[in-house]
CSV table of C-alpha atoms and ligand atoms in Angstrom, one decimal:
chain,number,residue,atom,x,y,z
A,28,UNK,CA,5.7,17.6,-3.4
A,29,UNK,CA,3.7,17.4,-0.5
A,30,UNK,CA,3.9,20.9,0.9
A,31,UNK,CA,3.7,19.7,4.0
A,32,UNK,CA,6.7,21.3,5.6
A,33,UNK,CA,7.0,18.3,7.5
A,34,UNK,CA,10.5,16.4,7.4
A,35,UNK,CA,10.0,12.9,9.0
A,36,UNK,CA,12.0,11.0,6.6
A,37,UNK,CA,15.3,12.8,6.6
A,38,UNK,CA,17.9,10.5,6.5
A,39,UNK,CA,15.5,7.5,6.1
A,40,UNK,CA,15.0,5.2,3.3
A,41,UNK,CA,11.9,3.5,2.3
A,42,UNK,CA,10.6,0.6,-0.3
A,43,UNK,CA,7.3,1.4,-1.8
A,44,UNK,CA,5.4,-1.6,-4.1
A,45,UNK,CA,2.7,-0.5,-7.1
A,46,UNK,CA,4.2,2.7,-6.6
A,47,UNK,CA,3.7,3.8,-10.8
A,48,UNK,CA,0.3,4.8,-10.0
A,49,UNK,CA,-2.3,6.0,-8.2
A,50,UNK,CA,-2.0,5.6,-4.3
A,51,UNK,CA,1.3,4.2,-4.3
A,52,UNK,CA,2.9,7.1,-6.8
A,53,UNK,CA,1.4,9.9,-4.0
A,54,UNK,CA,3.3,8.3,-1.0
A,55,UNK,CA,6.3,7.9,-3.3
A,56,UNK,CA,5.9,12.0,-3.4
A,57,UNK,CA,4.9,12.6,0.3
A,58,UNK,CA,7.6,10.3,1.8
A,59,UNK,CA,10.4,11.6,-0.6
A,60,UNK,CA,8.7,15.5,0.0
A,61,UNK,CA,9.3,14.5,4.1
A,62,UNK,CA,12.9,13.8,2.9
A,63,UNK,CA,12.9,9.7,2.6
A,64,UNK,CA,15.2,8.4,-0.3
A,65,UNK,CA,12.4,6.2,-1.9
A,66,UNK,CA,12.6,3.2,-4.3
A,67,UNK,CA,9.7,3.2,-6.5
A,68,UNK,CA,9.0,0.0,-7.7
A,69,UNK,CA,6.7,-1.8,-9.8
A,70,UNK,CA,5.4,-4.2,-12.0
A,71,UNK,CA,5.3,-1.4,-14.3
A,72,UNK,CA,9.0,-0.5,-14.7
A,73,UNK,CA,8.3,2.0,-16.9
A,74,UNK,CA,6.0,3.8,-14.9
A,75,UNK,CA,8.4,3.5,-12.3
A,76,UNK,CA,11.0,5.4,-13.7
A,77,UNK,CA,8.8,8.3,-14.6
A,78,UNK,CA,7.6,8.4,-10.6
A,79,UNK,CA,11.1,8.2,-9.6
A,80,UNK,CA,12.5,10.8,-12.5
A,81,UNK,CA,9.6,13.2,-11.5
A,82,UNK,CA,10.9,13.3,-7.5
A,83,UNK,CA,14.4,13.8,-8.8
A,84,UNK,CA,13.3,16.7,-10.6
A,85,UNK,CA,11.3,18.3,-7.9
A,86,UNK,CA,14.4,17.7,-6.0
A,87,UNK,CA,13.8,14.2,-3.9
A,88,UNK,CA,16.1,11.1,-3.7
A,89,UNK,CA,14.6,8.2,-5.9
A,90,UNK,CA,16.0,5.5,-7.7
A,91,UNK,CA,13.6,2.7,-9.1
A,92,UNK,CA,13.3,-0.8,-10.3
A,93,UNK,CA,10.9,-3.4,-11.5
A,94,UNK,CA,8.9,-5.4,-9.1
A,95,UNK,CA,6.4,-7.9,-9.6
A,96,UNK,CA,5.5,-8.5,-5.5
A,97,UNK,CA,4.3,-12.2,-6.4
A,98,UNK,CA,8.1,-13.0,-7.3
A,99,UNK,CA,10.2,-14.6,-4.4
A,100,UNK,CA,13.1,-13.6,-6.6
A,101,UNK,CA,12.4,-10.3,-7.9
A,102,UNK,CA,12.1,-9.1,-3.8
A,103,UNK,CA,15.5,-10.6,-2.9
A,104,UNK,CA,16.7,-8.4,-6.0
A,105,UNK,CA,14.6,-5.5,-4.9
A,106,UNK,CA,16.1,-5.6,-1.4
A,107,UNK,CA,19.1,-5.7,-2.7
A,108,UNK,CA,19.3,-2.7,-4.5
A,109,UNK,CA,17.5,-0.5,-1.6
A,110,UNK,CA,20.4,-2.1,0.8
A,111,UNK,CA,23.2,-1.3,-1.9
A,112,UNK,CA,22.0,2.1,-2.1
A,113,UNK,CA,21.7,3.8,0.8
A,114,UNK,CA,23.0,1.1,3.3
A,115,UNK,CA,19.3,0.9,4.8
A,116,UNK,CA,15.7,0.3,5.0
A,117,UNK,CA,13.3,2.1,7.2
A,118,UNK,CA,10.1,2.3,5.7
A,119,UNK,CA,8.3,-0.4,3.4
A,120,UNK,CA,4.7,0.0,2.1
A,121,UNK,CA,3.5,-3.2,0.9
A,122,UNK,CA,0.3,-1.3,-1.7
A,123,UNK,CA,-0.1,-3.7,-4.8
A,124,UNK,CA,-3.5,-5.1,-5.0
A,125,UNK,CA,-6.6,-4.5,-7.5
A,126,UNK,CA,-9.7,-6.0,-7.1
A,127,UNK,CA,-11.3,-9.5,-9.1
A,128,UNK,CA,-14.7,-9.7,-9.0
A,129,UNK,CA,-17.1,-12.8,-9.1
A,130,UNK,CA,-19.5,-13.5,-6.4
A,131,UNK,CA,-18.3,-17.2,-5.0
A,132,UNK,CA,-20.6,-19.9,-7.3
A,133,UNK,CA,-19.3,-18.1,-10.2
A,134,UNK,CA,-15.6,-17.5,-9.3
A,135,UNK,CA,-13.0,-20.4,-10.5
A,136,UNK,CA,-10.1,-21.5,-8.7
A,137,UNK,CA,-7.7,-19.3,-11.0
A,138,UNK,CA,-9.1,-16.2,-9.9
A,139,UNK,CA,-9.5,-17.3,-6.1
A,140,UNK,CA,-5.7,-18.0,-6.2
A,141,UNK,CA,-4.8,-14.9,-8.4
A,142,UNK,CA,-6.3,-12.5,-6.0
A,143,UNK,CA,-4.8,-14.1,-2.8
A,144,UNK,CA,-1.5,-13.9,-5.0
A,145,UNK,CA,-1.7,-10.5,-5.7
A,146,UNK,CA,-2.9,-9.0,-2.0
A,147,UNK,CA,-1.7,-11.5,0.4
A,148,UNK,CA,0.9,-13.7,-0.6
A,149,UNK,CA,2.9,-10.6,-1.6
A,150,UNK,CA,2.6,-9.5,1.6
A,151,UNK,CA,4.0,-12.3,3.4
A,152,UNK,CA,7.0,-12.5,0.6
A,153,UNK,CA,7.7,-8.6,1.0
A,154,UNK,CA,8.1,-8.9,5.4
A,155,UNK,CA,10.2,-11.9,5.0
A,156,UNK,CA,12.2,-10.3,2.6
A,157,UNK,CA,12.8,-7.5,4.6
A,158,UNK,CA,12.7,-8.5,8.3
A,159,UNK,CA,16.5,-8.3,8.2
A,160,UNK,CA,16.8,-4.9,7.5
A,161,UNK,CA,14.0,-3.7,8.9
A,162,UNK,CA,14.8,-4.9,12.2
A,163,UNK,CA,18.3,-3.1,12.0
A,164,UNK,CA,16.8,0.0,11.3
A,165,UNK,CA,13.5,-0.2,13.8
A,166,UNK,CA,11.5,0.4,11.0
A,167,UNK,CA,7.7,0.3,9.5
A,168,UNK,CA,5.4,-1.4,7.8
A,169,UNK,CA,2.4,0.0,6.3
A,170,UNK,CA,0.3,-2.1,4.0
A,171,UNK,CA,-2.8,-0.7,2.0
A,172,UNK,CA,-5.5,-3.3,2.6
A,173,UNK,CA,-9.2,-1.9,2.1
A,174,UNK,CA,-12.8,-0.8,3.5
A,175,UNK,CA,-13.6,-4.6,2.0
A,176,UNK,CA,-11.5,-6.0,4.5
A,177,UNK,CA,-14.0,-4.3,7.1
A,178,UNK,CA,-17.4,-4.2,5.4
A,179,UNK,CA,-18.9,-6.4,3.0
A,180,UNK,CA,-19.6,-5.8,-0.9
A,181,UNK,CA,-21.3,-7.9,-3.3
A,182,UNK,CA,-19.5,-10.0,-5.8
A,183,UNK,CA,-15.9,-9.5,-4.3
A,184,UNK,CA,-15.2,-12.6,-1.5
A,185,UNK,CA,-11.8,-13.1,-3.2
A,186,UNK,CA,-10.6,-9.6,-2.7
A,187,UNK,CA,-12.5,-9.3,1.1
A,188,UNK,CA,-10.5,-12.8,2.2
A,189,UNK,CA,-7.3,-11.4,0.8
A,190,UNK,CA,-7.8,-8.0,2.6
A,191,UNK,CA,-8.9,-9.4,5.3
A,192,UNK,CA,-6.5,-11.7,6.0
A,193,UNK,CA,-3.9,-8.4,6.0
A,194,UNK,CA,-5.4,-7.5,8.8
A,195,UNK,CA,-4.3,-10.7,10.8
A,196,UNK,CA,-1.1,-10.5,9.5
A,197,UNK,CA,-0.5,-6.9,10.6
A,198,UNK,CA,-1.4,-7.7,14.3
A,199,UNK,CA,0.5,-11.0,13.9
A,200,UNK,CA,3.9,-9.4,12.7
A,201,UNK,CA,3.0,-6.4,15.2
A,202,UNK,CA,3.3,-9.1,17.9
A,203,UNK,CA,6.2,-11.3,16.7
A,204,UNK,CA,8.1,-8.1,16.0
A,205,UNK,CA,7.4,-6.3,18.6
A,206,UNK,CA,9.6,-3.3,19.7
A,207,UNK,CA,11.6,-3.9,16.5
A,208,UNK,CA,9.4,-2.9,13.9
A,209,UNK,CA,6.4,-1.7,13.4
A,210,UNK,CA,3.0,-2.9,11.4
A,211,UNK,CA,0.0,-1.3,10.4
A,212,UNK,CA,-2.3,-1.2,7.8
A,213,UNK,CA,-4.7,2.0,5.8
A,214,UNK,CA,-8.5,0.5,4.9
A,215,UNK,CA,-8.8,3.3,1.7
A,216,UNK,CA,-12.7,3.8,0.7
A,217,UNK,CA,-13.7,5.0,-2.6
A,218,UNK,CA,-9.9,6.7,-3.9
A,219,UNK,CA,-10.0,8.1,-7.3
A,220,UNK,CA,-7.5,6.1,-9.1
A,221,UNK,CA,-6.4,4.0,-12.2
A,222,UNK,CA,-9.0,1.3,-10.5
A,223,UNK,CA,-12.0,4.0,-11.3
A,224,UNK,CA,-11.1,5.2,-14.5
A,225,UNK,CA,-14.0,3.1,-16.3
A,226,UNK,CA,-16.4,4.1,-13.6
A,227,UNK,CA,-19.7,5.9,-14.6
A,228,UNK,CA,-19.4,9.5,-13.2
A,229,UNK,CA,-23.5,8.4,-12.1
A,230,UNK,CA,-21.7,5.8,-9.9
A,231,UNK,CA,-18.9,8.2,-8.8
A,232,UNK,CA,-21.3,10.7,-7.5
A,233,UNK,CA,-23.3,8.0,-6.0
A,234,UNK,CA,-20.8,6.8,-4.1
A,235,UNK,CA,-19.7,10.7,-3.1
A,236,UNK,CA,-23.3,11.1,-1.8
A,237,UNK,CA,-23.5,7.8,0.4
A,238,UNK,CA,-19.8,9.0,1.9
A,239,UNK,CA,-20.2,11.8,5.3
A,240,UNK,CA,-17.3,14.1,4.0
A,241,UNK,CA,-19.5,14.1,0.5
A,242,UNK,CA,-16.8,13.2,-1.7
A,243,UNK,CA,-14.5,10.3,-3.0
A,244,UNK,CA,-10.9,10.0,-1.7
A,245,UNK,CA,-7.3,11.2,-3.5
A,246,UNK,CA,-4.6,9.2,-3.3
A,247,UNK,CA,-2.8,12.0,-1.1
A,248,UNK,CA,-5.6,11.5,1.9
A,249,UNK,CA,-4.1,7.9,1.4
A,250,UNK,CA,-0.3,8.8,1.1
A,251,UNK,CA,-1.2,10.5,4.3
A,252,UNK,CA,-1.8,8.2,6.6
A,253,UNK,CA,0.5,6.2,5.4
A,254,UNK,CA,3.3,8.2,6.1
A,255,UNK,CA,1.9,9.1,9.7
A,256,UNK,CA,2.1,5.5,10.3
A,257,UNK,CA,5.2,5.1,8.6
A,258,UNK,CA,7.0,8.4,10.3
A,259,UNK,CA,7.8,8.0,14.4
A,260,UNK,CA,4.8,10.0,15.1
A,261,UNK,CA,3.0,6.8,15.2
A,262,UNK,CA,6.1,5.5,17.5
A,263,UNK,CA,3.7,4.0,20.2
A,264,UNK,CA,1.1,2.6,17.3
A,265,UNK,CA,1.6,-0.9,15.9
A,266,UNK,CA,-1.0,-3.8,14.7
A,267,UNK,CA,-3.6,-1.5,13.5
A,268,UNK,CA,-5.7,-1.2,10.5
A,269,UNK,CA,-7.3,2.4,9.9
A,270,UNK,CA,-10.2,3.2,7.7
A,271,UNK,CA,-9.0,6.1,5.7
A,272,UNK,CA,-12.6,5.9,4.0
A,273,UNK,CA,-13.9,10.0,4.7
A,274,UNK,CA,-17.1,8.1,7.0
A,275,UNK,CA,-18.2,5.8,4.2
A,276,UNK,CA,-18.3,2.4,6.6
A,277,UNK,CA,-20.1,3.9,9.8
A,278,UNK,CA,-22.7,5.9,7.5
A,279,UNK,CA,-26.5,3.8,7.3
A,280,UNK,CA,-26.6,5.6,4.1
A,281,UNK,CA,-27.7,4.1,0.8
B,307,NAD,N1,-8.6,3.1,-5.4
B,307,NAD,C1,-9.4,2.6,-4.5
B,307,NAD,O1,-10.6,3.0,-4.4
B,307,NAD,C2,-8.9,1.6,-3.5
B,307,NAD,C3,-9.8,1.3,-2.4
B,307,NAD,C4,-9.3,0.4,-1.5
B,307,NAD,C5,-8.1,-0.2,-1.6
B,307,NAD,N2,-7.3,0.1,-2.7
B,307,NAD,C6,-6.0,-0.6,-2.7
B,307,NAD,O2,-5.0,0.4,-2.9
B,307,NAD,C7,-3.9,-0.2,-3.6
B,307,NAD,C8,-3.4,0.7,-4.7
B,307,NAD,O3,-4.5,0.8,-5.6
B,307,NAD,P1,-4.7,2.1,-6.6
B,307,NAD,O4,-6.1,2.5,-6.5
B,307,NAD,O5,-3.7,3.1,-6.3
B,307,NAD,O6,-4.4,1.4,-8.0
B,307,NAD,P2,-3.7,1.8,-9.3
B,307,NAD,O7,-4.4,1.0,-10.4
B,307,NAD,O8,-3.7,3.3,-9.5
B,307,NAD,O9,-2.2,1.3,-9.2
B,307,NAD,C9,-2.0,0.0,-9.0
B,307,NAD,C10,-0.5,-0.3,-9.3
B,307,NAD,O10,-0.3,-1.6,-9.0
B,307,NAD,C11,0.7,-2.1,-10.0
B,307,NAD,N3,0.7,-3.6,-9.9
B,307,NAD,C12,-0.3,-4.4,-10.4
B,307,NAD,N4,0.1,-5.7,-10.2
B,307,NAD,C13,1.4,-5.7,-9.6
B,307,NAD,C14,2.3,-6.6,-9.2
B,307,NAD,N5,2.1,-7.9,-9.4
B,307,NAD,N6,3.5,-6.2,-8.6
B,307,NAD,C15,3.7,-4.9,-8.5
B,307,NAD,N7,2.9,-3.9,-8.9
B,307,NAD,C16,1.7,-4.3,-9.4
B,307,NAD,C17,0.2,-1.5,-11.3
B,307,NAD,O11,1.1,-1.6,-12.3
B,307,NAD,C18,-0.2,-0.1,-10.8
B,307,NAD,O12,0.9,0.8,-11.0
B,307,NAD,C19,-4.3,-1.6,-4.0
B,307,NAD,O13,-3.8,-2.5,-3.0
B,307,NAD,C20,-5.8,-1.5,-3.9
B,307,NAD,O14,-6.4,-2.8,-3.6
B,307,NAD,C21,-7.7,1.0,-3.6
């Protein structure tokens, strides 16, 4: 649990995608430790369950499901489920996404389309399939895009237009939404999850030393800011996308 002592979810319910792992599974813990009833879903359903089964034993309110976010159908069965549940849906974090690289004249269309799939299509399938609901409750949406959607990287345009393009949508829905729910999205730098396990601890503290706070991110500095944005602390915030990144993109360092 969080140990926050903070209990902005009571009462609340939230949806939370790619939540098996890494920065999803922390803000499955920090919104169920703030009192949320969370579904934990994945394309893992496996992992899933163990998330889930790990808040019920530290005493949360989970229940969880499989999700595979680039499925039309599996979301209408996912917000089903939530709405069977508990009635409601407050909070939905829209986090699956990894990153496929290839610099653009080597990248085929596969790829291109596999990526946009993955971290932007999803997106748009997740809000329509939970505008309803959303709206009923005056709820929030918090999306995990990245510090590619802001700076550039060599070797990733696929995964920089598809975070990028997040951005748009979150001051887009922020606008046709307006008072009725909320959007905004987290810019994560360098987190230490699944997605650096083959990284060379060389490269790891490279990338530690080029960052002003002088180390990598946890998921939980992620699950964070999510749940500030998700909670109604951030009541008067929507159509924002924060670099949660510990100084990497406004440092000159190499
Ligand atoms: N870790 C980082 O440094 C970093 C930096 C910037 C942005 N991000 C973003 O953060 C998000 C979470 O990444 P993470 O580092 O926690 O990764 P992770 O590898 O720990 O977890 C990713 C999860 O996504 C799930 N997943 C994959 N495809 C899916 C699908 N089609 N439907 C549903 N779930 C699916 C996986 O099963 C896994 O549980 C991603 O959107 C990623 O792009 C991560």
């Amino acid at each position: 649990m969080s140990g926050s002592g903070l209990t902005r979810f009571t009462g609340r319910t939230a949806l939370l995608t790619a939540a098996a792992s890494g920065i999803g599974e922390a803000t499955a813990h920090r919104l169920a430790a703030e009192g949320a009833s969370v579904l934990v879903t994945d394309v893992d359903a496996e992992g899933a369950r163990r998330v889930a089964e790990e808040i019920g034993a530290q005493g949360g309110r989970a229940r969880h499901r499989a999700l595979d976010v680039t499925s039309v159908g599996a979301w209408t069965e996912a917000v089903e489920t939530v709405t069977s549940w508990t009635r409601r849906l407050d909070v939905l974090h829209l986090n699956a996404g990894r990153n496929l690289p290839g610099a653009a004249h080597e990248l085929d269309d596969a790829s291109w389309h596999d990526q946009l799939r993955l971290c932007l299509d999803s997106v748009f399938y997740g809000v329509r399939a939970t505008v309803p609901h959303l709206r009923a409750a005056r709820g929030a949406v918090v999306i995990t895009s990245s510090i590619h959607a802001a700076i550039g990287f060599k070797g990733f345009p696929a995964y920089a237009a598809a975070k990028g393009g997040i951005g748009a949508l979150v001051r887009q829905f922020a606008v046709e939404y307006g008072g009725e729910i909320r959007f905004n999205s987290v810019l994560p730098g360098s987190v230490v999850t699944a997605l650096w396990a083959r990284t060379p601890q060389g490269y790891r503290d490279r990338t530690a030393a080029r960052t002003p706070v002088g180390r990598l991110g946890t998921p939980e500095d992620i699950a964070a800011a999510v749940a500030f944005f998700a909670s109604d602390d951030a009541s008067f915030i929507t159509g924002q996308n924060l670099l949660v990144d510990g100084g990497r993109s406004i440092s000159s360092q190499e």
